[in-house]
JSON list of C-alpha atoms in Angstrom, two decimals:
[
{"chain": "A", "resi": 1, "resn": "UNK", "atom": "CA", "xyz": [11.86, 11.28, -4.64]},
{"chain": "A", "resi": 2, "resn": "UNK", "atom": "CA", "xyz": [8.29, 13.57, -3.25]},
{"chain": "A", "resi": 3, "resn": "UNK", "atom": "CA", "xyz": [8.19, 12.69, 0.46]},
{"chain": "A", "resi": 4, "resn": "UNK", "atom": "CA", "xyz": [5.12, 11.12, -0.22]},
{"chain": "A", "resi": 5, "resn": "UNK", "atom": "CA", "xyz": [6.52, 8.51, -2.22]},
{"chain": "A", "resi": 6, "resn": "UNK", "atom": "CA", "xyz": [8.92, 7.62, 0.07]},
{"chain": "A", "resi": 7, "resn": "UNK", "atom": "CA", "xyz": [6.68, 7.39, 2.85]},
{"chain": "A", "resi": 8, "resn": "UNK", "atom": "CA", "xyz": [3.97, 4.99, 0.77]},
{"chain": "A", "resi": 9, "resn": "UNK", "atom": "CA", "xyz": [6.77, 3.08, -0.72]},
{"chain": "A", "resi": 10, "resn": "UNK", "atom": "CA", "xyz": [8.71, 2.72, 3.20]},
{"chain": "A", "resi": 11, "resn": "UNK", "atom": "CA", "xyz": [4.75, 1.05, 4.69]},
{"chain": "A", "resi": 12, "resn": "UNK", "atom": "CA", "xyz": [5.46, -0.95, 2.06]},
{"chain": "A", "resi": 13, "resn": "UNK", "atom": "CA", "xyz": [9.03, -2.08, 3.03]},
{"chain": "A", "resi": 14, "resn": "UNK", "atom": "CA", "xyz": [7.89, -2.74, 6.22]},
{"chain": "A", "resi": 15, "resn": "UNK", "atom": "CA", "xyz": [4.10, -4.86, 5.28]},
{"chain": "A", "resi": 16, "resn": "UNK", "atom": "CA", "xyz": [6.87, -6.46, 2.49]},
{"chain": "A", "resi": 17, "resn": "UNK", "atom": "CA", "xyz": [9.36, -7.93, 5.96]},
{"chain": "A", "resi": 18, "resn": "UNK", "atom": "CA", "xyz": [6.42, -9.19, 7.86]},
{"chain": "A", "resi": 19, "resn": "UNK", "atom": "CA", "xyz": [5.35, -10.55, 4.18]},
{"chain": "A", "resi": 20, "resn": "UNK", "atom": "CA", "xyz": [7.77, -12.69, 3.61]},
{"chain": "A", "resi": 21, "resn": "UNK", "atom": "CA", "xyz": [8.99, -13.71, 6.82]},
{"chain": "A", "resi": 22, "resn": "UNK", "atom": "CA", "xyz": [6.23, -16.32, 6.44]},
{"chain": "A", "resi": 23, "resn": "UNK", "atom": "CA", "xyz": [6.97, -20.04, 5.20]},
{"chain": "A", "resi": 24, "resn": "UNK", "atom": "CA", "xyz": [5.70, -19.87, 1.51]},
{"chain": "A", "resi": 25, "resn": "UNK", "atom": "CA", "xyz": [3.53, -22.15, 1.43]},
{"chain": "A", "resi": 26, "resn": "UNK", "atom": "CA", "xyz": [1.43, -20.29, 4.50]},
{"chain": "A", "resi": 27, "resn": "UNK", "atom": "CA", "xyz": [2.23, -16.36, 2.94]},
{"chain": "A", "resi": 28, "resn": "UNK", "atom": "CA", "xyz": [-0.97, -14.64, 1.27]},
{"chain": "A", "resi": 29, "resn": "UNK", "atom": "CA", "xyz": [-0.45, -13.81, -1.98]},
{"chain": "A", "resi": 30, "resn": "UNK", "atom": "CA", "xyz": [0.75, -10.42, -2.57]},
{"chain": "A", "resi": 31, "resn": "UNK", "atom": "CA", "xyz": [-1.63, -7.80, -1.80]},
{"chain": "A", "resi": 32, "resn": "UNK", "atom": "CA", "xyz": [-2.49, -5.31, -4.56]},
{"chain": "A", "resi": 33, "resn": "UNK", "atom": "CA", "xyz": [-2.22, -2.70, -1.98]},
{"chain": "A", "resi": 34, "resn": "UNK", "atom": "CA", "xyz": [1.85, -2.24, -3.38]},
{"chain": "A", "resi": 35, "resn": "UNK", "atom": "CA", "xyz": [1.19, -2.18, -6.85]},
{"chain": "A", "resi": 36, "resn": "UNK", "atom": "CA", "xyz": [0.87, 1.84, -5.98]},
{"chain": "A", "resi": 37, "resn": "UNK", "atom": "CA", "xyz": [3.39, 2.51, -3.76]},
{"chain": "A", "resi": 38, "resn": "UNK", "atom": "CA", "xyz": [5.73, 0.44, -6.24]},
{"chain": "A", "resi": 39, "resn": "UNK", "atom": "CA", "xyz": [4.62, 2.02, -9.11]},
{"chain": "A", "resi": 40, "resn": "UNK", "atom": "CA", "xyz": [5.57, 5.95, -7.94]},
{"chain": "A", "resi": 41, "resn": "UNK", "atom": "CA", "xyz": [9.45, 5.04, -7.47]},
{"chain": "A", "resi": 42, "resn": "UNK", "atom": "CA", "xyz": [9.04, 2.96, -10.24]},
{"chain": "A", "resi": 43, "resn": "UNK", "atom": "CA", "xyz": [11.55, 6.12, -12.00]},
{"chain": "A", "resi": 44, "resn": "UNK", "atom": "CA", "xyz": [13.32, 6.90, -8.82]},
{"chain": "A", "resi": 45, "resn": "UNK", "atom": "CA", "xyz": [17.17, 6.12, -9.05]},
{"chain": "A", "resi": 46, "resn": "UNK", "atom": "CA", "xyz": [17.94, 7.24, -5.77]},
{"chain": "A", "resi": 47, "resn": "UNK", "atom": "CA", "xyz": [19.46, 4.75, -3.45]},
{"chain": "A", "resi": 48, "resn": "UNK", "atom": "CA", "xyz": [17.83, 2.20, -1.48]},
{"chain": "A", "resi": 49, "resn": "UNK", "atom": "CA", "xyz": [18.95, 1.92, 2.23]},
{"chain": "A", "resi": 50, "resn": "UNK", "atom": "CA", "xyz": [20.87, -1.05, 2.16]},
{"chain": "A", "resi": 51, "resn": "UNK", "atom": "CA", "xyz": [18.11, -3.22, 4.65]},
{"chain": "A", "resi": 52, "resn": "UNK", "atom": "CA", "xyz": [15.99, -2.90, 1.76]},
{"chain": "A", "resi": 53, "resn": "UNK", "atom": "CA", "xyz": [18.41, -3.49, -0.73]},
{"chain": "A", "resi": 54, "resn": "UNK", "atom": "CA", "xyz": [19.23, -7.13, 1.73]},
{"chain": "A", "resi": 55, "resn": "UNK", "atom": "CA", "xyz": [15.29, -7.46, 2.23]},
{"chain": "A", "resi": 56, "resn": "UNK", "atom": "CA", "xyz": [14.50, -7.43, -1.40]},
{"chain": "A", "resi": 57, "resn": "UNK", "atom": "CA", "xyz": [17.39, -9.94, -2.44]},
{"chain": "A", "resi": 58, "resn": "UNK", "atom": "CA", "xyz": [18.92, -7.11, -3.84]},
{"chain": "A", "resi": 59, "resn": "UNK", "atom": "CA", "xyz": [22.62, -5.63, -4.24]},
{"chain": "A", "resi": 60, "resn": "UNK", "atom": "CA", "xyz": [23.83, -2.77, -1.69]},
{"chain": "A", "resi": 61, "resn": "UNK", "atom": "CA", "xyz": [23.23, 0.76, -3.42]},
{"chain": "A", "resi": 62, "resn": "UNK", "atom": "CA", "xyz": [20.45, -0.46, -5.84]},
{"chain": "A", "resi": 63, "resn": "UNK", "atom": "CA", "xyz": [18.06, 2.76, -6.88]},
{"chain": "A", "resi": 64, "resn": "UNK", "atom": "CA", "xyz": [14.17, 2.59, -5.08]},
{"chain": "A", "resi": 65, "resn": "UNK", "atom": "CA", "xyz": [13.49, 1.94, -9.77]},
{"chain": "A", "resi": 66, "resn": "UNK", "atom": "CA", "xyz": [15.11, -1.45, -9.62]},
{"chain": "A", "resi": 67, "resn": "UNK", "atom": "CA", "xyz": [13.36, -2.41, -6.11]},
{"chain": "A", "resi": 68, "resn": "UNK", "atom": "CA", "xyz": [10.27, -1.33, -7.05]},
{"chain": "A", "resi": 69, "resn": "UNK", "atom": "CA", "xyz": [10.15, -3.81, -10.09]},
{"chain": "A", "resi": 70, "resn": "UNK", "atom": "CA", "xyz": [11.01, -6.21, -7.58]},
{"chain": "A", "resi": 71, "resn": "UNK", "atom": "CA", "xyz": [7.63, -5.33, -5.81]},
{"chain": "A", "resi": 72, "resn": "UNK", "atom": "CA", "xyz": [6.33, -5.35, -8.81]},
{"chain": "A", "resi": 73, "resn": "UNK", "atom": "CA", "xyz": [7.11, -9.05, -10.43]},
{"chain": "A", "resi": 74, "resn": "UNK", "atom": "CA", "xyz": [5.47, -10.59, -7.50]},
{"chain": "A", "resi": 75, "resn": "UNK", "atom": "CA", "xyz": [2.55, -9.55, -8.96]},
{"chain": "A", "resi": 76, "resn": "UNK", "atom": "CA", "xyz": [3.54, -11.46, -12.85]},
{"chain": "A", "resi": 77, "resn": "UNK", "atom": "CA", "xyz": [2.42, -15.14, -11.90]},
{"chain": "A", "resi": 78, "resn": "UNK", "atom": "CA", "xyz": [-0.18, -14.74, -9.70]},
{"chain": "A", "resi": 79, "resn": "UNK", "atom": "CA", "xyz": [-3.70, -15.28, -9.95]},
{"chain": "A", "resi": 80, "resn": "UNK", "atom": "CA", "xyz": [-5.67, -14.12, -6.63]},
{"chain": "A", "resi": 81, "resn": "UNK", "atom": "CA", "xyz": [-5.71, -10.89, -4.65]},
{"chain": "A", "resi": 82, "resn": "UNK", "atom": "CA", "xyz": [-5.13, -10.83, -1.11]},
{"chain": "A", "resi": 83, "resn": "UNK", "atom": "CA", "xyz": [-8.11, -9.38, 0.79]},
{"chain": "A", "resi": 84, "resn": "UNK", "atom": "CA", "xyz": [-6.75, -7.33, 4.25]},
{"chain": "A", "resi": 85, "resn": "UNK", "atom": "CA", "xyz": [-7.70, -10.18, 6.76]},
{"chain": "A", "resi": 86, "resn": "UNK", "atom": "CA", "xyz": [-5.58, -12.78, 4.70]},
{"chain": "A", "resi": 87, "resn": "UNK", "atom": "CA", "xyz": [-2.30, -10.87, 4.86]},
{"chain": "A", "resi": 88, "resn": "UNK", "atom": "CA", "xyz": [0.65, -11.73, 5.53]},
{"chain": "A", "resi": 89, "resn": "UNK", "atom": "CA", "xyz": [-0.54, -14.69, 5.86]},
{"chain": "A", "resi": 90, "resn": "UNK", "atom": "CA", "xyz": [-3.76, -17.34, 5.03]},
{"chain": "A", "resi": 91, "resn": "UNK", "atom": "CA", "xyz": [-3.31, -19.58, 7.77]},
{"chain": "A", "resi": 92, "resn": "UNK", "atom": "CA", "xyz": [-3.87, -16.55, 10.15]},
{"chain": "A", "resi": 93, "resn": "UNK", "atom": "CA", "xyz": [-6.82, -15.49, 7.93]},
{"chain": "A", "resi": 94, "resn": "UNK", "atom": "CA", "xyz": [-8.53, -18.71, 7.71]},
{"chain": "A", "resi": 95, "resn": "UNK", "atom": "CA", "xyz": [-9.83, -17.89, 11.33]},
{"chain": "A", "resi": 96, "resn": "UNK", "atom": "CA", "xyz": [-11.75, -14.60, 10.60]},
{"chain": "A", "resi": 97, "resn": "UNK", "atom": "CA", "xyz": [-15.98, -14.71, 10.44]},
{"chain": "A", "resi": 98, "resn": "UNK", "atom": "CA", "xyz": [-17.18, -13.88, 6.96]},
{"chain": "A", "resi": 99, "resn": "UNK", "atom": "CA", "xyz": [-19.60, -11.47, 8.05]},
{"chain": "A", "resi": 100, "resn": "UNK", "atom": "CA", "xyz": [-22.86, -10.63, 5.72]},
{"chain": "A", "resi": 101, "resn": "UNK", "atom": "CA", "xyz": [-23.77, -6.60, 5.43]},
{"chain": "A", "resi": 102, "resn": "UNK", "atom": "CA", "xyz": [-27.83, -6.32, 5.94]},
{"chain": "A", "resi": 103, "resn": "UNK", "atom": "CA", "xyz": [-29.14, -3.66, 4.79]},
{"chain": "A", "resi": 104, "resn": "UNK", "atom": "CA", "xyz": [-29.78, -0.55, 7.89]},
{"chain": "A", "resi": 105, "resn": "UNK", "atom": "CA", "xyz": [-32.91, 1.61, 8.31]},
{"chain": "A", "resi": 106, "resn": "UNK", "atom": "CA", "xyz": [-31.68, 4.90, 6.86]},
{"chain": "A", "resi": 107, "resn": "UNK", "atom": "CA", "xyz": [-30.94, 7.43, 10.01]},
{"chain": "A", "resi": 108, "resn": "UNK", "atom": "CA", "xyz": [-33.72, 10.48, 8.54]},
{"chain": "A", "resi": 109, "resn": "UNK", "atom": "CA", "xyz": [-33.58, 12.08, 12.14]},
{"chain": "A", "resi": 110, "resn": "UNK", "atom": "CA", "xyz": [-30.85, 14.14, 11.76]},
{"chain": "A", "resi": 111, "resn": "UNK", "atom": "CA", "xyz": [-31.93, 16.10, 8.89]},
{"chain": "A", "resi": 112, "resn": "UNK", "atom": "CA", "xyz": [-35.43, 16.96, 9.98]},
{"chain": "A", "resi": 113, "resn": "UNK", "atom": "CA", "xyz": [-37.16, 19.90, 8.90]}
]
């Protein structure tokens, strides 16, 4: 497996652990940014660590491919997307302020003739 793919999947697993401890009724939908790292290892037959297997509810020695399919299965019936401000818990994200972005005057001073 390519080392970059492994690092990205490791990040997903760290986030999965944080997400999974949130009670299901307070948990945000699975974040779409997990899709790419899972797809990057979906054909990798190398066994995952026993800790990751346990976190995903898989038997020890399960491959990265099976772990990736478990992550991807979270999206099957999902009907909404999670924004970074709502991860890992909807309740945590409920307090964020919605910001309106207004156009700013351009600063052309850097490009003086």
